[in-house]
Amino acid sequence: MAQSTIKVEIKRQPTPDAPSVTEKFEIPYRPGMNITSLLGEIALNPVDVSGRATTPVTYDSNCLEEICGSCAMLINGKARMACSALVDKLDQPITLAPLSKFPVVRDLAVDRSVLFENLKKVKAWVPIDGSYDLGAGPRQAPQIQEQRYPLSNCISCTICMEVCPQFNDVTNFVGAATIAQAKLFNMDPSGSVLKEERLRALAGDGGIQECGFAQNCVQACPKQLPLTEAISDMGRDVFIQQVKDLFAR
Ligand code: SF4
Ligand code: FES
């Protein structure tokens, strides 16, 4: 039977410290809507189900095609990307809430800068001077390219961190995405110059030893990164580095 409206309940808070409230909406149904277009409909006519005027819902989004990683939120209790969550495939009322492990900025927008701080800790980049033409980089074997490519698909959405029981204030665990990016750049012929620094960073506070191997990350990652494989490989490399450092004393 064709539906005429979409029922949606949204957890909202106007400022980082304000208490949260749930607002209910009924939005006219259109086929093919995703959560981002649903939020757009509310922005066009921000009136709740009781007819009370409210404000458009704040959320992050950019690419609308699961590439930028900005629109992650809890949709029916599950960490997902809003732009690839289709209304037709969701039970109603659809519930929307901000990711629970990150400080709320407003409504569904959260501050995920911890991921970028963690990427800085492991120097997840290739350290080259981009101010002049360096010519072609070193060649990479196709077998290495094949291993690196899936890791390069990370969109920094932080869903792997949201679903990880070890990602919390007690452990300070850096999370699966950071470990996977350390592996990606350790396998790069130019990036590997920082390999030892990355491994030592992952041996420190909140490092790879905090992983409890719950494997939630690999199941939830929207880009299907081989996260558990990356964690295993990096765990081995961190251990070898620790042994080397021990004998180098
Ligand atoms: S590893 Fe997957 S879940 Fe984690 S930030 Fe990258 S794309 Fe998102
Ligand atoms: S808007 Fe870019 S991933 Fe959803």
Short mmCIF file of C-alpha atoms and ligand atoms in Angstrom, two decimals:
data_model
loop_
_atom_site.label_atom_id
_atom_site.label_comp_id
_atom_site.label_asym_id
_atom_site.label_seq_id
_atom_site.Cartn_x
_atom_site.Cartn_y
_atom_site.Cartn_z
CA MET A 1 0.00 0.00 0.00
CA ALA A 2 1.39 3.42 -0.91
CA GLN A 3 2.36 5.48 2.13
CA SER A 4 1.32 9.12 2.34
CA THR A 5 3.62 10.28 5.13
CA ILE A 6 6.92 9.33 6.74
CA LYS A 7 7.06 9.32 10.53
CA VAL A 8 10.38 10.44 11.96
CA GLU A 9 11.57 11.15 15.51
CA ILE A 10 14.73 13.22 15.92
CA LYS A 11 16.86 13.67 19.02
CA ARG A 12 17.84 17.32 19.10
CA GLN A 13 19.80 19.74 21.24
CA PRO A 14 20.43 23.39 20.37
CA THR A 15 23.89 23.68 21.98
CA PRO A 16 26.59 21.25 23.17
CA ASP A 17 25.49 21.53 26.81
CA ALA A 18 21.72 21.76 26.41
CA PRO A 19 19.54 18.77 27.36
CA SER A 20 18.30 16.77 24.40
CA VAL A 21 14.65 16.58 23.37
CA THR A 22 12.91 14.38 20.81
CA GLU A 23 10.87 16.10 18.13
CA LYS A 24 8.39 14.17 16.00
CA PHE A 25 7.59 14.95 12.39
CA GLU A 26 5.36 13.60 9.64
CA ILE A 27 6.79 14.31 6.22
CA PRO A 28 4.94 13.89 2.90
CA TYR A 29 6.11 10.68 1.24
CA ARG A 30 8.04 10.75 -2.01
CA PRO A 31 9.52 7.61 -3.56
CA GLY A 32 13.29 7.21 -3.43
CA MET A 33 13.97 9.49 -0.48
CA ASN A 34 17.04 9.07 1.68
CA ILE A 35 17.58 10.47 5.18
CA THR A 36 19.35 13.54 3.83
CA SER A 37 16.40 14.44 1.60
CA LEU A 38 14.06 13.80 4.53
CA LEU A 39 16.02 16.32 6.60
CA GLY A 40 15.88 18.69 3.63
CA GLU A 41 12.07 18.41 3.60
CA ILE A 42 11.98 19.35 7.28
CA ALA A 43 14.23 22.35 6.57
CA LEU A 44 11.75 23.53 3.92
CA ASN A 45 8.86 23.38 6.39
CA PRO A 46 10.14 23.05 9.98
CA VAL A 47 6.86 22.23 11.71
CA ASP A 48 6.52 19.26 14.06
CA VAL A 49 3.71 16.70 14.08
CA SER A 50 1.61 18.84 16.45
CA GLY A 51 1.82 21.84 14.13
CA ARG A 52 4.35 23.68 16.29
CA ALA A 53 6.95 25.72 14.40
CA THR A 54 10.52 24.64 15.08
CA THR A 55 13.94 25.11 13.49
CA PRO A 56 15.56 23.17 10.64
CA VAL A 57 17.58 20.22 11.94
CA THR A 58 21.37 20.69 11.95
CA TYR A 59 23.40 17.87 10.43
CA ASP A 60 26.59 17.48 8.41
CA SER A 61 26.59 16.44 4.77
CA ASN A 62 28.45 17.31 1.63
CA CYS A 63 28.87 14.77 -1.17
CA LEU A 64 25.48 13.00 -0.89
CA GLU A 65 27.07 9.85 -2.31
CA GLU A 66 28.87 8.18 0.63
CA ILE A 67 32.24 9.67 -0.21
CA CYS A 68 32.83 12.62 2.14
CA GLY A 69 32.06 10.71 5.35
CA SER A 70 30.35 13.63 7.04
CA CYS A 71 26.73 12.47 7.42
CA ALA A 72 27.17 9.56 9.87
CA MET A 73 24.43 9.39 12.52
CA LEU A 74 22.33 6.84 14.38
CA ILE A 75 19.45 5.79 12.14
CA ASN A 76 16.99 3.47 13.87
CA GLY A 77 19.73 2.99 16.45
CA LYS A 78 22.39 1.94 13.96
CA ALA A 79 25.43 4.00 12.94
CA ARG A 80 24.96 4.68 9.22
CA MET A 81 25.46 7.28 6.54
CA ALA A 82 22.35 9.44 6.06
CA CYS A 83 22.89 9.83 2.33
CA SER A 84 22.86 6.09 1.64
CA ALA A 85 20.05 5.20 4.07
CA LEU A 86 16.89 4.85 1.99
CA VAL A 87 13.59 5.68 3.66
CA ASP A 88 11.81 2.84 1.82
CA LYS A 89 14.08 0.32 3.55
CA LEU A 90 13.66 1.68 7.09
CA ASP A 91 11.06 0.75 9.71
CA GLN A 92 8.92 3.64 10.95
CA PRO A 93 8.89 5.74 12.96
CA ILE A 94 12.43 6.39 11.76
CA THR A 95 14.57 7.51 14.69
CA LEU A 96 17.54 9.82 14.13
CA ALA A 97 20.13 10.65 16.79
CA PRO A 98 23.69 11.97 16.81
CA LEU A 99 26.60 9.52 17.09
CA SER A 100 26.90 8.72 20.80
CA LYS A 101 30.70 8.67 21.26
CA PHE A 102 31.43 12.21 20.06
CA PRO A 103 30.54 15.62 21.51
CA VAL A 104 27.34 17.00 20.04
CA VAL A 105 27.74 20.35 18.30
CA ARG A 106 24.03 20.75 17.57
CA ASP A 107 21.23 18.27 16.79
CA LEU A 108 22.77 15.56 14.59
CA ALA A 109 26.12 17.29 14.02
CA VAL A 110 28.98 16.00 16.18
CA ASP A 111 32.63 16.96 16.63
CA ARG A 112 34.74 14.12 15.22
CA SER A 113 38.06 15.92 15.39
CA VAL A 114 39.41 13.13 17.64
CA LEU A 115 39.87 11.03 14.50
CA PHE A 116 42.01 13.72 12.90
CA GLU A 117 44.05 14.11 16.09
CA ASN A 118 44.62 10.35 16.08
CA LEU A 119 45.67 10.43 12.41
CA LYS A 120 48.17 13.13 13.34
CA LYS A 121 49.53 10.91 16.14
CA VAL A 122 50.42 8.17 13.62
CA LYS A 123 51.51 10.64 10.91
CA ALA A 124 49.03 9.23 8.42
CA TRP A 125 50.51 10.98 5.41
CA VAL A 126 53.39 10.80 2.93
CA PRO A 127 56.04 13.29 4.11
CA ILE A 128 57.03 14.99 0.88
CA ASP A 129 57.56 18.61 0.04
CA GLY A 130 54.75 19.47 -2.36
CA SER A 131 56.11 22.90 -3.22
CA TYR A 132 58.03 21.76 -6.30
CA ASP A 133 57.80 18.99 -8.88
CA LEU A 134 59.35 15.83 -7.46
CA GLY A 135 58.81 13.80 -10.59
CA ALA A 136 57.28 10.36 -10.64
CA GLY A 137 57.19 8.54 -7.30
CA PRO A 138 58.66 5.09 -6.73
CA ARG A 139 56.91 2.24 -8.51
CA GLN A 140 54.59 0.02 -6.50
CA ALA A 141 54.07 -3.65 -7.23
CA PRO A 142 50.50 -4.46 -8.31
CA GLN A 143 50.22 -6.85 -5.35
CA ILE A 144 50.97 -3.96 -2.95
CA GLN A 145 48.56 -1.68 -4.82
CA GLU A 146 45.83 -4.28 -4.39
CA GLN A 147 46.40 -4.40 -0.65
CA ARG A 148 46.59 -0.63 -0.28
CA TYR A 149 43.59 0.33 -2.40
CA PRO A 150 40.85 -0.96 -0.04
CA LEU A 151 42.52 0.89 2.86
CA SER A 152 42.55 4.11 0.82
CA ASN A 153 38.72 3.96 0.63
CA CYS A 154 38.34 5.20 4.22
CA ILE A 155 36.00 8.21 4.27
CA SER A 156 36.74 9.21 7.91
CA CYS A 157 33.11 8.68 8.87
CA THR A 158 34.09 7.42 12.40
CA ILE A 159 31.45 4.67 12.34
CA CYS A 160 34.14 2.10 13.24
CA MET A 161 34.90 4.16 16.35
CA GLU A 162 31.24 4.64 17.27
CA VAL A 163 30.58 0.88 17.27
CA CYS A 164 33.82 -0.11 19.03
CA PRO A 165 33.37 -0.96 22.75
CA GLN A 166 37.02 -0.06 23.34
CA PHE A 167 36.70 3.47 21.92
CA ASN A 168 35.98 5.39 25.11
CA ASP A 169 37.50 7.85 27.57
CA VAL A 170 39.01 5.07 29.71
CA THR A 171 41.15 3.42 27.03
CA ASN A 172 41.75 6.41 24.73
CA PHE A 173 41.88 3.77 21.96
CA VAL A 174 42.74 5.39 18.63
CA GLY A 175 40.28 3.17 16.77
CA ALA A 176 40.34 0.99 13.68
CA ALA A 177 40.43 3.76 11.07
CA THR A 178 43.67 5.21 12.42
CA ILE A 179 45.34 1.79 12.56
CA ALA A 180 44.23 1.04 9.00
CA GLN A 181 45.63 4.35 7.76
CA ALA A 182 48.93 3.68 9.53
CA LYS A 183 49.13 0.41 7.60
CA LEU A 184 48.24 2.19 4.33
CA PHE A 185 51.07 4.70 4.71
CA ASN A 186 53.55 2.14 6.06
CA MET A 187 53.05 0.21 2.82
CA ASP A 188 53.67 3.29 0.68
CA PRO A 189 57.23 3.33 -0.73
CA SER A 190 57.60 7.02 0.19
CA GLY A 191 55.43 6.97 3.32
CA SER A 192 57.35 4.05 4.81
CA VAL A 193 60.12 6.44 5.84
CA LEU A 194 57.94 7.15 8.91
CA LYS A 195 57.09 3.49 9.51
CA GLU A 196 58.93 3.17 12.82
CA GLU A 197 57.42 6.38 14.19
CA ARG A 198 53.93 5.12 13.33
CA LEU A 199 54.55 1.77 14.98
CA ARG A 200 55.91 3.42 18.13
CA ALA A 201 52.87 5.71 18.24
CA LEU A 202 50.61 2.65 18.02
CA ALA A 203 52.54 1.03 20.89
CA GLY A 204 51.77 3.97 23.19
CA ASP A 205 48.78 5.14 25.22
CA GLY A 206 45.51 4.22 23.50
CA GLY A 207 47.40 2.18 20.95
CA ILE A 208 46.79 -1.12 19.27
CA GLN A 209 46.95 -3.09 22.53
CA GLU A 210 43.58 -1.59 23.48
CA CYS A 211 41.79 -3.45 20.66
CA GLY A 212 39.56 -6.14 22.15
CA PHE A 213 38.90 -7.70 18.74
CA ALA A 214 35.13 -7.29 19.04
CA GLN A 215 35.13 -6.97 15.23
CA ASN A 216 32.18 -4.55 15.25
CA CYS A 217 34.27 -2.16 13.15
CA VAL A 218 34.68 -4.45 10.16
CA GLN A 219 30.97 -5.24 10.13
CA ALA A 220 29.84 -1.62 10.36
CA CYS A 221 32.33 0.07 8.01
CA PRO A 222 30.32 1.44 5.07
CA LYS A 223 33.32 1.14 2.74
CA GLN A 224 34.13 -2.47 3.70
CA LEU A 225 37.71 -1.77 4.77
CA PRO A 226 39.58 -4.93 5.85
CA LEU A 227 39.91 -3.52 9.36
CA THR A 228 40.51 -6.66 11.39
CA GLU A 229 43.21 -7.75 8.94
CA ALA A 230 44.83 -4.31 9.24
CA ILE A 231 44.72 -4.49 13.05
CA SER A 232 46.28 -7.98 13.03
CA ASP A 233 49.03 -6.94 10.63
CA MET A 234 49.82 -3.79 12.55
CA GLY A 235 49.76 -5.67 15.87
CA ARG A 236 52.46 -7.96 14.48
CA ASP A 237 54.51 -5.03 13.17
CA VAL A 238 54.20 -3.11 16.45
CA PHE A 239 55.41 -6.17 18.37
CA ILE A 240 58.41 -6.64 16.05
CA GLN A 241 59.25 -2.94 16.43
CA GLN A 242 59.08 -3.21 20.21
CA VAL A 243 61.49 -6.18 20.18
CA LYS A 244 63.86 -4.32 17.86
CA ASP A 245 63.76 -1.26 20.12
CA LEU A 246 64.44 -3.45 23.15
CA PHE A 247 67.60 -4.89 21.64
CA ALA A 248 68.71 -1.51 20.32
CA ARG A 249 68.99 -0.10 23.86
S1 SF4 B 1 37.47 2.62 8.47
FE1 SF4 B 1 35.38 2.51 7.61
S2 SF4 B 1 34.03 2.99 9.35
FE2 SF4 B 1 36.10 3.63 9.92
S3 SF4 B 1 36.21 5.81 9.38
FE3 SF4 B 1 37.02 4.64 7.62
S4 SF4 B 1 35.23 4.31 6.27
FE4 SF4 B 1 34.43 4.93 8.28
S1 FES B 2 26.98 13.31 2.50
FE1 FES B 2 29.02 12.59 2.09
S2 FES B 2 29.00 10.60 2.92
FE2 FES B 2 26.95 11.24 3.17
#
